[in-house]
PDB file of C-alpha atoms in Angstrom:
ATOM      1  CA  UNK W   1      94.602 112.950  88.883  1.00 80.00           C
ATOM      2  CA  UNK W   2      97.732 114.078  87.102  1.00 79.00           C
ATOM      3  CA  UNK W   3      99.714 114.266  90.336  1.00 81.00           C
ATOM      4  CA  UNK W   4      98.344 110.877  91.415  1.00 87.00           C
ATOM      5  CA  UNK W   5      99.524 109.365  88.133  1.00 91.00           C
ATOM      6  CA  UNK W   6     103.001 110.797  88.682  1.00 90.00           C
ATOM      7  CA  UNK W   7     103.113 109.452  92.240  1.00 91.00           C
ATOM      8  CA  UNK W   8     101.998 106.021  91.021  1.00 93.00           C
ATOM      9  CA  UNK W   9     104.801 106.040  88.451  1.00 93.00           C
ATOM     10  CA  UNK W  10     107.306 107.084  91.102  1.00 93.00           C
ATOM     11  CA  UNK W  11     106.246 104.144  93.285  1.00 94.00           C
ATOM     12  CA  UNK W  12     106.301 101.710  90.362  1.00 94.00           C
ATOM     13  CA  UNK W  13     109.696 102.917  89.209  1.00 93.00           C
ATOM     14  CA  UNK W  14     111.102 102.802  92.734  1.00 92.00           C
ATOM     15  CA  UNK W  15     110.002  99.209  93.262  1.00 93.00           C
ATOM     16  CA  UNK W  16     111.240  98.144  89.846  1.00 93.00           C
ATOM     17  CA  UNK W  17     114.607  99.807  90.466  1.00 92.00           C
ATOM     18  CA  UNK W  18     115.395  97.220  93.148  1.00 92.00           C
ATOM     19  CA  UNK W  19     117.209  94.192  91.749  1.00 92.00           C
ATOM     20  CA  UNK W  20     115.112  91.050  91.302  1.00 90.00           C
ATOM     21  CA  UNK W  21     117.744  89.206  93.306  1.00 92.00           C
ATOM     22  CA  UNK W  22     116.516  90.988  96.422  1.00 92.00           C
ATOM     23  CA  UNK W  23     113.101  89.345  96.104  1.00 91.00           C
ATOM     24  CA  UNK W  24     114.719  86.005  95.364  1.00 92.00           C
ATOM     25  CA  UNK W  25     116.978  86.365  98.403  1.00 92.00           C
ATOM     26  CA  UNK W  26     114.043  87.088 100.685  1.00 92.00           C
ATOM     27  CA  UNK W  27     112.045  84.216  99.285  1.00 91.00           C
ATOM     28  CA  UNK W  28     115.016  81.855  99.650  1.00 93.00           C
ATOM     29  CA  UNK W  29     115.208  82.797 103.332  1.00 92.00           C
ATOM     30  CA  UNK W  30     111.656  81.527 103.713  1.00 93.00           C
ATOM     31  CA  UNK W  31     109.916  84.904 103.858  1.00 92.00           C
ATOM     32  CA  UNK W  32     106.521  85.296 102.258  1.00 93.00           C
ATOM     33  CA  UNK W  33     106.138  87.611  99.280  1.00 92.00           C
ATOM     34  CA  UNK W  34     104.335  90.186 101.449  1.00 93.00           C
ATOM     35  CA  UNK W  35     107.002  90.095 104.160  1.00 94.00           C
ATOM     36  CA  UNK W  36     109.775  90.313 101.575  1.00 94.00           C
ATOM     37  CA  UNK W  37     108.159  93.390 100.038  1.00 92.00           C
ATOM     38  CA  UNK W  38     107.593  94.985 103.447  1.00 92.00           C
ATOM     39  CA  UNK W  39     110.966  94.234 105.034  1.00 92.00           C
ATOM     40  CA  UNK W  40     113.400  94.150 102.090  1.00 92.00           C
ATOM     41  CA  UNK W  41     112.090  95.750  98.896  1.00 93.00           C
ATOM     42  CA  UNK W  42     110.074  98.757 100.117  1.00 92.00           C
ATOM     43  CA  UNK W  43     112.714 100.223 102.478  1.00 90.00           C
ATOM     44  CA  UNK W  44     115.234 100.202  99.638  1.00 90.00           C
ATOM     45  CA  UNK W  45     112.673 101.498  97.149  1.00 92.00           C
ATOM     46  CA  UNK W  46     111.638 104.302  99.511  1.00 90.00           C
ATOM     47  CA  UNK W  47     115.190 105.640  99.519  1.00 86.00           C
ATOM     48  CA  UNK W  48     115.108 105.620  95.727  1.00 86.00           C
ATOM     49  CA  UNK W  49     111.662 107.265  95.585  1.00 89.00           C
ATOM     50  CA  UNK W  50     112.198 109.990  98.192  1.00 86.00           C
ATOM     51  CA  UNK W  51     113.849 112.610  95.938  1.00 84.00           C
ATOM     52  CA  UNK W  52     111.134 112.141  93.312  1.00 87.00           C
ATOM     53  CA  UNK W  53     108.362 112.398  95.911  1.00 86.00           C
ATOM     54  CA  UNK W  54     109.770 115.638  97.251  1.00 83.00           C
ATOM     55  CA  UNK W  55     110.248 116.999  93.739  1.00 83.00           C
ATOM     56  CA  UNK W  56     106.660 116.094  92.840  1.00 86.00           C
ATOM     57  CA  UNK W  57     105.415 117.835  95.981  1.00 82.00           C
ATOM     58  CA  UNK W  58     107.286 121.028  95.116  1.00 78.00           C
ATOM     59  CA  UNK W  59     106.022 120.883  91.509  1.00 79.00           C
ATOM     60  CA  UNK W  60     102.454 120.429  92.726  1.00 78.00           C
ATOM     61  CA  UNK W  61     102.918 123.371  95.064  1.00 73.00           C
ATOM     62  CA  UNK W  62     104.126 125.512  92.180  1.00 69.00           C
ATOM     63  CA  UNK W  63     101.448 124.388  89.725  1.00 68.00           C
ATOM     64  CA  UNK W  64      98.484 124.559  92.037  1.00 65.00           C
ATOM     65  CA  UNK W  65      97.762 126.567  95.065  1.00 60.00           C
ATOM     66  CA  UNK W  66      97.827 123.818  97.696  1.00 54.00           C
ATOM     67  CA  UNK W  67      99.094 125.986 100.510  1.00 52.00           C
ATOM     68  CA  UNK W  68      95.831 125.374 102.314  1.00 54.00           C
ATOM     69  CA  UNK W  69      96.945 121.738 102.711  1.00 52.00           C
ATOM     70  CA  UNK W  70     100.077 122.960 104.481  1.00 50.00           C
ATOM     71  CA  UNK W  71      97.895 124.919 106.879  1.00 48.00           C
ATOM     72  CA  UNK W  72      98.329 128.431 105.574  1.00 55.00           C
ATOM     73  CA  UNK W  73      95.558 130.656 104.349  1.00 59.00           C
ATOM     74  CA  UNK W  74      95.267 130.362 100.586  1.00 71.00           C
ATOM     75  CA  UNK W  75      97.445 133.230  99.462  1.00 69.00           C
ATOM     76  CA  UNK W  76      95.975 133.973  96.072  1.00 71.00           C
ATOM     77  CA  UNK W  77      92.436 134.301  97.401  1.00 74.00           C
ATOM     78  CA  UNK W  78      93.632 136.401 100.319  1.00 77.00           C
ATOM     79  CA  UNK W  79      95.516 138.632  97.893  1.00 77.00           C
ATOM     80  CA  UNK W  80      92.365 139.102  95.832  1.00 78.00           C
ATOM     81  CA  UNK W  81      90.378 140.060  98.919  1.00 82.00           C
ATOM     82  CA  UNK W  82      92.984 142.635  99.970  1.00 81.00           C
ATOM     83  CA  UNK W  83      93.151 144.029  96.409  1.00 82.00           C
ATOM     84  CA  UNK W  84      89.363 144.414  96.388  1.00 84.00           C
ATOM     85  CA  UNK W  85      89.593 146.441  99.604  1.00 84.00           C
ATOM     86  CA  UNK W  86      92.677 148.547  98.912  1.00 84.00           C
ATOM     87  CA  UNK W  87      92.907 148.724  95.075  1.00 82.00           C
ATOM     88  CA  UNK W  88      96.677 148.135  95.260  1.00 80.00           C
ATOM     89  CA  UNK W  89      97.043 145.188  92.934  1.00 81.00           C
ATOM     90  CA  UNK W  90     100.683 145.591  91.890  1.00 81.00           C
ATOM     91  CA  UNK W  91     102.209 145.629  95.337  1.00 82.00           C
ATOM     92  CA  UNK W  92      99.874 142.908  96.590  1.00 81.00           C
ATOM     93  CA  UNK W  93     100.804 140.493  93.778  1.00 81.00           C
ATOM     94  CA  UNK W  94     104.483 141.181  94.481  1.00 85.00           C
ATOM     95  CA  UNK W  95     103.968 140.316  98.139  1.00 83.00           C
ATOM     96  CA  UNK W  96     102.006 137.153  97.297  1.00 79.00           C
ATOM     97  CA  UNK W  97     104.673 136.130  94.769  1.00 81.00           C
ATOM     98  CA  UNK W  98     107.430 136.763  97.296  1.00 87.00           C
ATOM     99  CA  UNK W  99     105.660 134.611  99.899  1.00 83.00           C
ATOM    100  CA  UNK W 100     105.314 131.767  97.380  1.00 80.00           C
ATOM    101  CA  UNK W 101     109.017 132.013  96.482  1.00 84.00           C
ATOM    102  CA  UNK W 102     110.014 131.935 100.156  1.00 87.00           C
ATOM    103  CA  UNK W 103     107.826 128.909 100.872  1.00 82.00           C
ATOM    104  CA  UNK W 104     109.173 127.039  97.833  1.00 80.00           C
ATOM    105  CA  UNK W 105     112.761 127.880  98.802  1.00 86.00           C
ATOM    106  CA  UNK W 106     112.150 126.608 102.344  1.00 87.00           C
ATOM    107  CA  UNK W 107     110.609 123.393 101.010  1.00 81.00           C
ATOM    108  CA  UNK W 108     113.495 122.915  98.586  1.00 82.00           C
ATOM    109  CA  UNK W 109     116.102 123.362 101.327  1.00 86.00           C
ATOM    110  CA  UNK W 110     114.144 121.048 103.617  1.00 84.00           C
ATOM    111  CA  UNK W 111     113.912 118.427 100.883  1.00 78.00           C
ATOM    112  CA  UNK W 112     117.649 118.631 100.222  1.00 80.00           C
ATOM    113  CA  UNK W 113     118.342 118.134 103.918  1.00 84.00           C
ATOM    114  CA  UNK W 114     115.942 115.172 104.204  1.00 79.00           C
ATOM    115  CA  UNK W 115     117.357 113.649 101.049  1.00 75.00           C
ATOM    116  CA  UNK W 116     120.925 114.018 102.324  1.00 78.00           C
ATOM    117  CA  UNK W 117     120.073 112.376 105.658  1.00 78.00           C
ATOM    118  CA  UNK W 118     117.956 109.500 104.339  1.00 72.00           C
ATOM    119  CA  UNK W 119     119.435 108.660 100.966  1.00 62.00           C
ATOM    120  CA  UNK W 120     123.187 109.066 101.338  1.00 57.00           C
TER     121      UNK W 120
END
């Protein structure tokens, strides 16, 4: 629910960041409110929201263990299972931590690339 609240605020802030004149311009061209939002406001707002969406995704990844959503086996649980079998907790937690760091670095680089292509 916390992440959903942040995403809702990102969307609200993105839409409100677009000048009111944009809505007025669309309406003066004879577009309906829905069409104006869909064709004029939301594409501009999406470019404003994209960095925050990506940042929120990375934060959620760090705070919770949502790697199963990405399609990977949940690392923490897998680490616990391997520790229970091998009794090597120190090295296993280092490996799990390293995998998390690599995934977060890849997502950060990917987000920077997407942001550069779509926003600027």
